[in-house]
Amino acid sequence: MNERANAWRRRGVLAGLAAGAASLAAPSILRAAPSGTPVRVGGTLSLTGFLAQTAAIHKIAAEIMVNEINGRNGFLGRPVEYVLLDDQSKPEVARSLYEKLITVDKVDLIQGPYATAPILAAMGVAQRYGKVMIQSSMGIPKLQTYDRAFPATPFGPEPDKTYPNVILDAMASLPHPPKSILVLTSKFPSAQFMAKGMREQAEKRGLKVALYLEYESGNRDFGAIAARVKEADADFLWVGSLGLESNQLLEALHKLDYKPRNHFHLYPAPGPLALSPDGDKALCSTFLEPAEPFLSRPGVKRIAAEFKERATKANLPYAVIDAQAAGMVSEWQILEAAVNGANSLDDKVIADWLKKHRVETIYGSLRFDGPYNHGDAAQLIKQAQNKEWKVVWPKAFAAPGVTLMGT
Amino acid sequence: MTDLLVVTGLRAGYGRAVVLSDISFRLGAGEAMAVLGRNGVGKTTLVDSIVGVTRRFDGSLVLEGRELAPLAPEQRAALGLGWVPQERNIFRSLTVEENLTAVARPGPWTLDRLYGFFPRLKERRANSGGALSGGEQQMLAIARALATNPKLLLLDEPTEGLAPIIVEELLSALARLVRSEGLAALIVEQHAHKILPITRSTLILERGRIVHQGPSDELLAEPARLEKFLGVSAR
Amino acid sequence: MPSATLLGQALISGVLAGGMYGLLAMGLSLSWGLLRLVNLSHFALAFLSAYIVYELGTKYGVAPWWSAAMVVPLMFAVGASQYWLFDRFRVNELASLLITFSFAVIVEAGIQIYWTADYRRFETHYATESIKAGPFFIPVLDLTMCIVASVLAWGTWMWLRKTYVGKGLRAAAEDADIAAAYGVDHRKLAYILSGIGAAYAGIAGTFIALIATLAPAQIWAWLGVVFAVVIIGRLGNPMGALLAGMLIGASESLAMAVLSPAWAPVVSFSVLIVILLWDPEWL
Ligand SMILES: Nc1ncnc2c1ncn2[C@@H]1O[C@H](COP(=O)(O)OP(=O)(O)OP(=O)(O)O)[C@@H](O)[C@H]1O
Ligand SMILES: [Mg+2]
């Protein structure tokens, strides 16, 4: 535990000293505008279909980054153009669109899609053509078997082991640490993967697993599940949820007049969960929040302001930059650093460069030389307090005066 | 006597096939007319052409001074045509009573009166149409046509496929309808000897054309002529 | 073994959740059974209504029942106009599936453009209110929805049985040509029915706005289970749709309580298959 806390502190310091700060913080007017034929970067996002709500966030983040990069030096002094297509949240569509981007549109580089299934589909195509692919949202690192695929989000190589322990550390710090845990999860692969790890690590640390339950993704009615959660009445409720499922569960619990004592949610829709009256004190993992100390990272304040403006204009109800948007920001920061660092558009050269260098991103300093091209894990825990997400754990990342609240 | 229905030069059929040609006849108010002919000569086509479910190539059909030709079946029905199709086509998913009330229009044939006329139907009022026997279905088909309070009843082989005892029952009901009630009717029949006594006039078809028109009692008196047209004895 | 409280609670929430399946199934069942049109856009209309109720409620503070009073007639008009198109282009059962699917996709896109793909939640205090009955909790909103659904189902059922329009529709559904020959103007009745079906989508949408969180893609979330409900409840039978909805809801919920929640999606189709094979007389 101490060692981990130290690691965190070290990372915090590193982030503060970020070596690439210059490139991110320098005002664009000091540089010559990029010129020549644009470097075309192709990618898909799930602009329609069931993943559409996150794609809207990613699209805005990508547009901001392309502008930023073009305001600096572009790629190798040439302007960058993002060729964005809609994969309709379907892996098979993503697969054929990447095929088209590479062979028909002949893009110079590619950028990964969102969510595990489309990423795996696109990764197959990327591998066939040897393209470097950076992605930000594959929750199961060991599936990233292609050696030119790089994660833009610091999950670490084994999040199913590291991640539960961050949560359990946080729980253990409470005045009344939970003695029992209820693990409820969607059968969505990346959620199930984490839930299994959570159960294992909780048992290892001597917590009683009161109940382990799986539900099918797309589950409509949480009434019966809520009744089981209420009956088991564990000290800590861990929910491997996606999107709205957490809100649905908490509302169903409310209808049974039950309030979970401590509750964690895996991949919820952050806006609705924080804003819901039932979401109070909900815990969630994150890599970044629009607060200190993250805003002090180079360029983040500017990107956050820009994001807020564009998201408000696009009528998004939760117009605040968060880990979702940051994933896309990080993808472009990595690509920019790698292309300009390697001084090449050649995928092999870019991939080799990434394996040897660190990149300063919105998430802090990332490296790519570990298993599955992952570096260190950097999960944080945030809590909904007064309808806002606050980073509460590790303590080094909590804003002054903010503490983890238990029951 | 005023004419109820005047058909002149009717040519009709299905798709591109012409089945009926040169059909002209008059039906008086309160007159019952038998339509005879061998299988496939176009009897059903004639009835269906009056109802409006065939293709008309030429000719006119005038009901009480109104030309039917341009009208859709539902409009013709509203003018007073009560049809009993050869296939009966009762609404099998509706109850007996619903079959009657779904199409009912105001007039002397109220539900009570229909039940009085067909007591069997009253017993089975709550059963679905599909649950009825053949005879009951035929009664229902007739009752349903009556429920629309028609001026002209079109009956296409009402006794076909029924047990002899039911046929008798049905024919006596028909006789009451046309004689006592004075309802005008066009009755297609195979059994000439059964229908001739209860109709005033007869129309005989052969290969889509009228080959004989005249009073029914004359034909009844001359079995040889009947046999010539129908190829069967009029026993 | 789960406790009696758990089973009872699961049954209550299942039946109530099933009320929503039934409510959504009703309009679909009517147009499929009586007009031979499989209206996939029913779900889109329900969500469009939900979004309108959400918009009126959150932007202008309109109470949901007033919004419903506006949305339901609007949907009636949409439904009747849809029938005009079907009639105009002589759409058959299969084509109706494709056309209404396209219509649903267009509505989904429209919703996404106006309201974005992000989740929308109409927060009201009704959403989490419950009545306590012994050890059980009965959510007020779900209960209201089920009562409304029951009244509609019963009312529609009586309407189909007792009125000239209702009987004419059923007769025409069985044989439109014959019905026409008896003076039943099928098309005139069809406009009314198509409007009513869509109006039911408006009512369902009002409750969806209050009970669920909205996202454009959610339009398709109910499709499978509601189709199963329509078929189990028998086409064109509103009471059947409601009861089948509650049956499926209760089965799903009990499966979640006794077995595993992951069994829930299998349940509706298992019940469907069992009922199709068994073909019980009471159906
Ligand atoms: N729907 C149709 N399409 C094309 N031809 C038809 C159709 N119905 C009947 N016909 C043809 O029209 C002719 C007359 O048929 P119709 O049914 O009018 O005879 P019918 O005198 O009523 O015979 P039956 O005594 O067997 O009832 C027959 O040659 C038949 O094959
Ligand atoms: Mg015939």
PDB file of C-alpha atoms in Angstrom, chain A residues 85-276:
ATOM      1  CA  LEU A  85     -16.422   7.845 -40.773  1.00  0.00           C
ATOM      2  CA  ASP A  86     -19.401   6.459 -38.837  1.00  0.00           C
ATOM      3  CA  ASP A  87     -19.146   2.773 -37.891  1.00  0.00           C
ATOM      4  CA  GLN A  88     -22.708   2.739 -36.511  1.00  0.00           C
ATOM      5  CA  SER A  89     -21.467   1.031 -33.309  1.00  0.00           C
ATOM      6  CA  LYS A  90     -21.020  -2.167 -35.328  1.00  0.00           C
ATOM      7  CA  PRO A  91     -17.692  -4.013 -35.405  1.00  0.00           C
ATOM      8  CA  GLU A  92     -18.289  -5.384 -38.906  1.00  0.00           C
ATOM      9  CA  VAL A  93     -18.938  -1.892 -40.219  1.00  0.00           C
ATOM     10  CA  ALA A  94     -15.794  -0.653 -38.485  1.00  0.00           C
ATOM     11  CA  ARG A  95     -13.829  -3.467 -40.121  1.00  0.00           C
ATOM     12  CA  SER A  96     -14.902  -2.619 -43.646  1.00  0.00           C
ATOM     13  CA  LEU A  97     -14.553   1.129 -43.119  1.00  0.00           C
ATOM     14  CA  TYR A  98     -10.927   0.719 -41.991  1.00  0.00           C
ATOM     15  CA  GLU A  99     -10.324  -1.472 -45.007  1.00  0.00           C
ATOM     16  CA  LYS A 100     -11.772   1.321 -47.138  1.00  0.00           C
ATOM     17  CA  LEU A 101      -9.812   4.067 -45.381  1.00  0.00           C
ATOM     18  CA  ILE A 102      -6.535   2.243 -45.935  1.00  0.00           C
ATOM     19  CA  THR A 103      -7.031   0.833 -49.424  1.00  0.00           C
ATOM     20  CA  VAL A 104      -9.438   3.236 -51.146  1.00  0.00           C
ATOM     21  CA  ASP A 105      -8.973   6.560 -49.381  1.00  0.00           C
ATOM     22  CA  LYS A 106      -5.289   5.744 -48.930  1.00  0.00           C
ATOM     23  CA  VAL A 107      -4.987   7.652 -45.653  1.00  0.00           C
ATOM     24  CA  ASP A 108      -1.457   8.154 -44.342  1.00  0.00           C
ATOM     25  CA  LEU A 109      -2.208   7.094 -40.782  1.00  0.00           C
ATOM     26  CA  ILE A 110      -5.101   5.737 -38.788  1.00  0.00           C
ATOM     27  CA  GLN A 111      -6.632   6.474 -35.427  1.00  0.00           C
ATOM     28  CA  GLY A 112      -8.539   3.832 -33.430  1.00  0.00           C
ATOM     29  CA  PRO A 113     -12.312   3.627 -32.961  1.00  0.00           C
ATOM     30  CA  TYR A 114     -14.104   3.517 -29.601  1.00  0.00           C
ATOM     31  CA  ALA A 115     -15.019   0.444 -27.501  1.00  0.00           C
ATOM     32  CA  THR A 116     -13.488  -3.004 -27.371  1.00  0.00           C
ATOM     33  CA  ALA A 117     -15.432  -4.704 -30.167  1.00  0.00           C
ATOM     34  CA  PRO A 118     -14.894  -2.089 -32.904  1.00  0.00           C
ATOM     35  CA  ILE A 119     -11.258  -1.745 -31.755  1.00  0.00           C
ATOM     36  CA  LEU A 120     -10.647  -5.465 -32.150  1.00  0.00           C
ATOM     37  CA  ALA A 121     -12.287  -5.363 -35.579  1.00  0.00           C
ATOM     38  CA  ALA A 122     -10.187  -2.398 -36.692  1.00  0.00           C
ATOM     39  CA  MET A 123      -7.031  -3.885 -35.160  1.00  0.00           C
ATOM     40  CA  GLY A 124      -7.316  -6.900 -37.468  1.00  0.00           C
ATOM     41  CA  VAL A 125      -7.345  -4.625 -40.500  1.00  0.00           C
ATOM     42  CA  ALA A 126      -4.529  -2.452 -39.133  1.00  0.00           C
ATOM     43  CA  GLN A 127      -2.407  -5.548 -38.585  1.00  0.00           C
ATOM     44  CA  ARG A 128      -2.974  -6.741 -42.135  1.00  0.00           C
ATOM     45  CA  TYR A 129      -1.635  -3.459 -43.509  1.00  0.00           C
ATOM     46  CA  GLY A 130       0.943  -2.899 -40.769  1.00  0.00           C
ATOM     47  CA  LYS A 131      -0.650   0.390 -39.648  1.00  0.00           C
ATOM     48  CA  VAL A 132       0.034   1.853 -36.229  1.00  0.00           C
ATOM     49  CA  MET A 133      -3.219   2.037 -34.292  1.00  0.00           C
ATOM     50  CA  ILE A 134      -3.658   4.043 -31.117  1.00  0.00           C
ATOM     51  CA  GLN A 135      -6.815   3.447 -29.111  1.00  0.00           C
ATOM     52  CA  SER A 136      -8.102   4.735 -25.816  1.00  0.00           C
ATOM     53  CA  SER A 137     -10.853   2.428 -24.696  1.00  0.00           C
ATOM     54  CA  MET A 138      -9.908  -1.223 -24.753  1.00  0.00           C
ATOM     55  CA  GLY A 139     -10.602  -2.386 -21.233  1.00  0.00           C
ATOM     56  CA  ILE A 140      -8.950  -5.791 -21.644  1.00  0.00           C
ATOM     57  CA  PRO A 141      -5.282  -5.048 -22.419  1.00  0.00           C
ATOM     58  CA  LYS A 142      -4.313  -8.675 -23.029  1.00  0.00           C
ATOM     59  CA  LEU A 143      -6.526  -8.673 -26.132  1.00  0.00           C
ATOM     60  CA  GLN A 144      -4.293  -6.056 -27.684  1.00  0.00           C
ATOM     61  CA  THR A 145      -1.973  -8.566 -29.249  1.00  0.00           C
ATOM     62  CA  TYR A 146      -0.882  -6.559 -32.267  1.00  0.00           C
ATOM     63  CA  ASP A 147       2.540  -5.088 -31.673  1.00  0.00           C
ATOM     64  CA  ARG A 148       1.787  -1.801 -33.429  1.00  0.00           C
ATOM     65  CA  ALA A 149      -1.327  -1.137 -31.360  1.00  0.00           C
ATOM     66  CA  PHE A 150      -0.842   1.323 -28.515  1.00  0.00           C
ATOM     67  CA  PRO A 151      -3.054   2.294 -25.608  1.00  0.00           C
ATOM     68  CA  ALA A 152      -3.699   5.976 -25.047  1.00  0.00           C
ATOM     69  CA  THR A 153      -5.226   5.353 -21.633  1.00  0.00           C
ATOM     70  CA  PRO A 154      -3.091   4.144 -18.720  1.00  0.00           C
ATOM     71  CA  PHE A 155      -5.001   0.965 -17.833  1.00  0.00           C
ATOM     72  CA  GLY A 156      -1.761  -0.882 -17.213  1.00  0.00           C
ATOM     73  CA  PRO A 157      -1.239  -4.424 -18.504  1.00  0.00           C
ATOM     74  CA  GLU A 158      -3.349  -6.148 -15.842  1.00  0.00           C
ATOM     75  CA  PRO A 159      -6.142  -3.821 -14.738  1.00  0.00           C
ATOM     76  CA  ASP A 160      -8.161  -6.749 -13.374  1.00  0.00           C
ATOM     77  CA  LYS A 161      -5.520  -7.065 -10.664  1.00  0.00           C
ATOM     78  CA  THR A 162      -4.334  -3.490 -10.147  1.00  0.00           C
ATOM     79  CA  TYR A 163      -7.690  -1.806 -10.433  1.00  0.00           C
ATOM     80  CA  PRO A 164      -9.632  -3.688  -7.706  1.00  0.00           C
ATOM     81  CA  ASN A 165      -6.790  -3.023  -5.308  1.00  0.00           C
ATOM     82  CA  VAL A 166      -6.970   0.719  -5.847  1.00  0.00           C
ATOM     83  CA  ILE A 167     -10.655   0.520  -4.941  1.00  0.00           C
ATOM     84  CA  LEU A 168     -10.065  -1.772  -1.999  1.00  0.00           C
ATOM     85  CA  ASP A 169      -7.295   0.503  -0.733  1.00  0.00           C
ATOM     86  CA  ALA A 170      -9.728   3.384  -0.846  1.00  0.00           C
ATOM     87  CA  MET A 171     -12.355   1.353   0.999  1.00  0.00           C
ATOM     88  CA  ALA A 172      -9.846   0.259   3.602  1.00  0.00           C
ATOM     89  CA  SER A 173      -9.086   3.904   4.343  1.00  0.00           C
ATOM     90  CA  LEU A 174     -12.658   4.562   5.494  1.00  0.00           C
ATOM     91  CA  PRO A 175     -13.411   4.907   9.223  1.00  0.00           C
ATOM     92  CA  HIS A 176     -15.696   1.849   8.919  1.00  0.00           C
ATOM     93  CA  PRO A 177     -14.132  -0.274   6.214  1.00  0.00           C
ATOM     94  CA  PRO A 178     -16.638  -2.572   4.486  1.00  0.00           C
ATOM     95  CA  LYS A 179     -16.521  -6.218   5.563  1.00  0.00           C
ATOM     96  CA  SER A 180     -18.703  -7.612   2.777  1.00  0.00           C
ATOM     97  CA  ILE A 181     -18.942  -6.882  -0.930  1.00  0.00           C
ATOM     98  CA  LEU A 182     -21.607  -7.531  -3.557  1.00  0.00           C
ATOM     99  CA  VAL A 183     -20.292  -7.801  -7.099  1.00  0.00           C
ATOM    100  CA  LEU A 184     -22.951  -7.172  -9.726  1.00  0.00           C
ATOM    101  CA  THR A 185     -21.875  -6.992 -13.340  1.00  0.00           C
ATOM    102  CA  SER A 186     -23.008  -6.758 -16.890  1.00  0.00           C
ATOM    103  CA  LYS A 187     -21.893  -9.683 -19.027  1.00  0.00           C
ATOM    104  CA  PHE A 188     -20.321  -7.171 -21.387  1.00  0.00           C
ATOM    105  CA  PRO A 189     -16.804  -8.641 -21.763  1.00  0.00           C
ATOM    106  CA  SER A 190     -14.752  -5.762 -20.403  1.00  0.00           C
ATOM    107  CA  ALA A 191     -17.081  -5.359 -17.400  1.00  0.00           C
ATOM    108  CA  GLN A 192     -17.154  -9.075 -16.658  1.00  0.00           C
ATOM    109  CA  PHE A 193     -13.363  -9.150 -16.885  1.00  0.00           C
ATOM    110  CA  MET A 194     -13.077  -6.486 -14.192  1.00  0.00           C
ATOM    111  CA  ALA A 195     -15.833  -8.020 -12.032  1.00  0.00           C
ATOM    112  CA  LYS A 196     -14.051 -11.344 -11.877  1.00  0.00           C
ATOM    113  CA  GLY A 197     -10.863  -9.581 -10.864  1.00  0.00           C
ATOM    114  CA  MET A 198     -12.767  -7.640  -8.241  1.00  0.00           C
ATOM    115  CA  ARG A 199     -14.218 -10.799  -6.689  1.00  0.00           C
ATOM    116  CA  GLU A 200     -10.818 -12.480  -6.658  1.00  0.00           C
ATOM    117  CA  GLN A 201      -8.977  -9.552  -5.092  1.00  0.00           C
ATOM    118  CA  ALA A 202     -11.730  -8.942  -2.523  1.00  0.00           C
ATOM    119  CA  GLU A 203     -11.605 -12.577  -1.420  1.00  0.00           C
ATOM    120  CA  LYS A 204      -7.833 -12.403  -1.248  1.00  0.00           C
ATOM    121  CA  ARG A 205      -8.069  -9.449   1.077  1.00  0.00           C
ATOM    122  CA  GLY A 206     -10.544 -11.178   3.369  1.00  0.00           C
ATOM    123  CA  LEU A 207     -13.777  -9.477   2.350  1.00  0.00           C
ATOM    124  CA  LYS A 208     -16.881 -11.635   2.340  1.00  0.00           C
ATOM    125  CA  VAL A 209     -18.357 -11.767  -1.147  1.00  0.00           C
ATOM    126  CA  ALA A 210     -22.043 -11.730  -0.210  1.00  0.00           C
ATOM    127  CA  LEU A 211     -23.251 -12.201  -3.766  1.00  0.00           C
ATOM    128  CA  TYR A 212     -21.807 -12.336  -7.272  1.00  0.00           C
ATOM    129  CA  LEU A 213     -24.388 -11.661  -9.984  1.00  0.00           C
ATOM    130  CA  GLU A 214     -24.195 -11.237 -13.726  1.00  0.00           C
ATOM    131  CA  TYR A 215     -26.837  -9.682 -15.933  1.00  0.00           C
ATOM    132  CA  GLU A 216     -27.077  -9.505 -19.706  1.00  0.00           C
ATOM    133  CA  SER A 217     -26.057  -6.189 -21.257  1.00  0.00           C
ATOM    134  CA  GLY A 218     -29.153  -4.350 -22.384  1.00  0.00           C
ATOM    135  CA  ASN A 219     -31.027  -5.544 -19.299  1.00  0.00           C
ATOM    136  CA  ARG A 220     -34.217  -3.479 -19.124  1.00  0.00           C
ATOM    137  CA  ASP A 221     -35.709  -4.056 -15.709  1.00  0.00           C
ATOM    138  CA  PHE A 222     -33.625  -3.819 -12.581  1.00  0.00           C
ATOM    139  CA  GLY A 223     -36.489  -4.440 -10.141  1.00  0.00           C
ATOM    140  CA  ALA A 224     -35.665  -8.054  -9.358  1.00  0.00           C
ATOM    141  CA  ILE A 225     -31.924  -7.387  -9.266  1.00  0.00           C
ATOM    142  CA  ALA A 226     -32.542  -4.515  -6.848  1.00  0.00           C
ATOM    143  CA  ALA A 227     -34.564  -6.848  -4.641  1.00  0.00           C
ATOM    144  CA  ARG A 228     -31.615  -9.246  -4.504  1.00  0.00           C
ATOM    145  CA  VAL A 229     -29.135  -6.461  -3.795  1.00  0.00           C
ATOM    146  CA  LYS A 230     -31.342  -5.209  -1.000  1.00  0.00           C
ATOM    147  CA  GLU A 231     -31.706  -8.673   0.484  1.00  0.00           C
ATOM    148  CA  ALA A 232     -27.964  -9.375   0.409  1.00  0.00           C
ATOM    149  CA  ASP A 233     -27.325  -5.930   1.970  1.00  0.00           C
ATOM    150  CA  ALA A 234     -23.537  -5.912   1.609  1.00  0.00           C
ATOM    151  CA  ASP A 235     -21.362  -3.108   2.967  1.00  0.00           C
ATOM    152  CA  PHE A 236     -19.960  -2.343  -0.467  1.00  0.00           C
ATOM    153  CA  LEU A 237     -21.765  -2.617  -3.780  1.00  0.00           C
ATOM    154  CA  TRP A 238     -19.501  -2.935  -6.819  1.00  0.00           C
ATOM    155  CA  VAL A 239     -21.368  -2.594 -10.105  1.00  0.00           C
ATOM    156  CA  GLY A 240     -19.810  -3.562 -13.434  1.00  0.00           C
ATOM    157  CA  SER A 241     -22.201  -1.284 -15.255  1.00  0.00           C
ATOM    158  CA  LEU A 242     -22.199   0.391 -18.634  1.00  0.00           C
ATOM    159  CA  GLY A 243     -23.971   3.582 -19.561  1.00  0.00           C
ATOM    160  CA  LEU A 244     -27.297   4.002 -17.904  1.00  0.00           C
ATOM    161  CA  GLU A 245     -27.399   0.719 -16.043  1.00  0.00           C
ATOM    162  CA  SER A 246     -26.133   2.316 -12.846  1.00  0.00           C
ATOM    163  CA  ASN A 247     -28.887   4.918 -12.881  1.00  0.00           C
ATOM    164  CA  GLN A 248     -31.472   2.238 -13.537  1.00  0.00           C
ATOM    165  CA  LEU A 249     -30.182   0.090 -10.692  1.00  0.00           C
ATOM    166  CA  LEU A 250     -30.016   2.942  -8.201  1.00  0.00           C
ATOM    167  CA  GLU A 251     -33.510   4.070  -9.100  1.00  0.00           C
ATOM    168  CA  ALA A 252     -34.815   0.536  -8.685  1.00  0.00           C
ATOM    169  CA  LEU A 253     -33.103   0.383  -5.292  1.00  0.00           C
ATOM    170  CA  HIS A 254     -34.635   3.708  -4.345  1.00  0.00           C
ATOM    171  CA  LYS A 255     -38.064   2.339  -5.181  1.00  0.00           C
ATOM    172  CA  LEU A 256     -37.387  -0.395  -2.640  1.00  0.00           C
ATOM    173  CA  ASP A 257     -36.383   2.294  -0.163  1.00  0.00           C
ATOM    174  CA  TYR A 258     -32.818   0.984  -0.116  1.00  0.00           C
ATOM    175  CA  LYS A 259     -29.649   3.028  -0.256  1.00  0.00           C
ATOM    176  CA  PRO A 260     -26.382   1.169  -0.773  1.00  0.00           C
ATOM    177  CA  ARG A 261     -23.801   2.119   1.822  1.00  0.00           C
ATOM    178  CA  ASN A 262     -20.793   2.367  -0.479  1.00  0.00           C
ATOM    179  CA  HIS A 263     -21.201   1.887  -4.185  1.00  0.00           C
ATOM    180  CA  PHE A 264     -18.798   1.787  -7.104  1.00  0.00           C
ATOM    181  CA  HIS A 265     -19.713   1.897 -10.795  1.00  0.00           C
ATOM    182  CA  LEU A 266     -17.441   0.735 -13.585  1.00  0.00           C
ATOM    183  CA  TYR A 267     -18.300   2.487 -16.850  1.00  0.00           C
ATOM    184  CA  PRO A 268     -21.397   4.574 -16.104  1.00  0.00           C
ATOM    185  CA  ALA A 269     -22.614   7.570 -18.056  1.00  0.00           C
ATOM    186  CA  PRO A 270     -20.871  10.109 -15.864  1.00  0.00           C
ATOM    187  CA  GLY A 271     -23.251  13.022 -16.371  1.00  0.00           C
ATOM    188  CA  PRO A 272     -26.526  11.316 -15.530  1.00  0.00           C
ATOM    189  CA  LEU A 273     -25.010   9.431 -12.589  1.00  0.00           C
ATOM    190  CA  ALA A 274     -23.564  12.547 -10.959  1.00  0.00           C
ATOM    191  CA  LEU A 275     -26.741  14.515 -11.550  1.00  0.00           C
ATOM    192  CA  SER A 276     -29.111  11.821 -10.268  1.00  0.00           C
TER     193      SER A 276
END
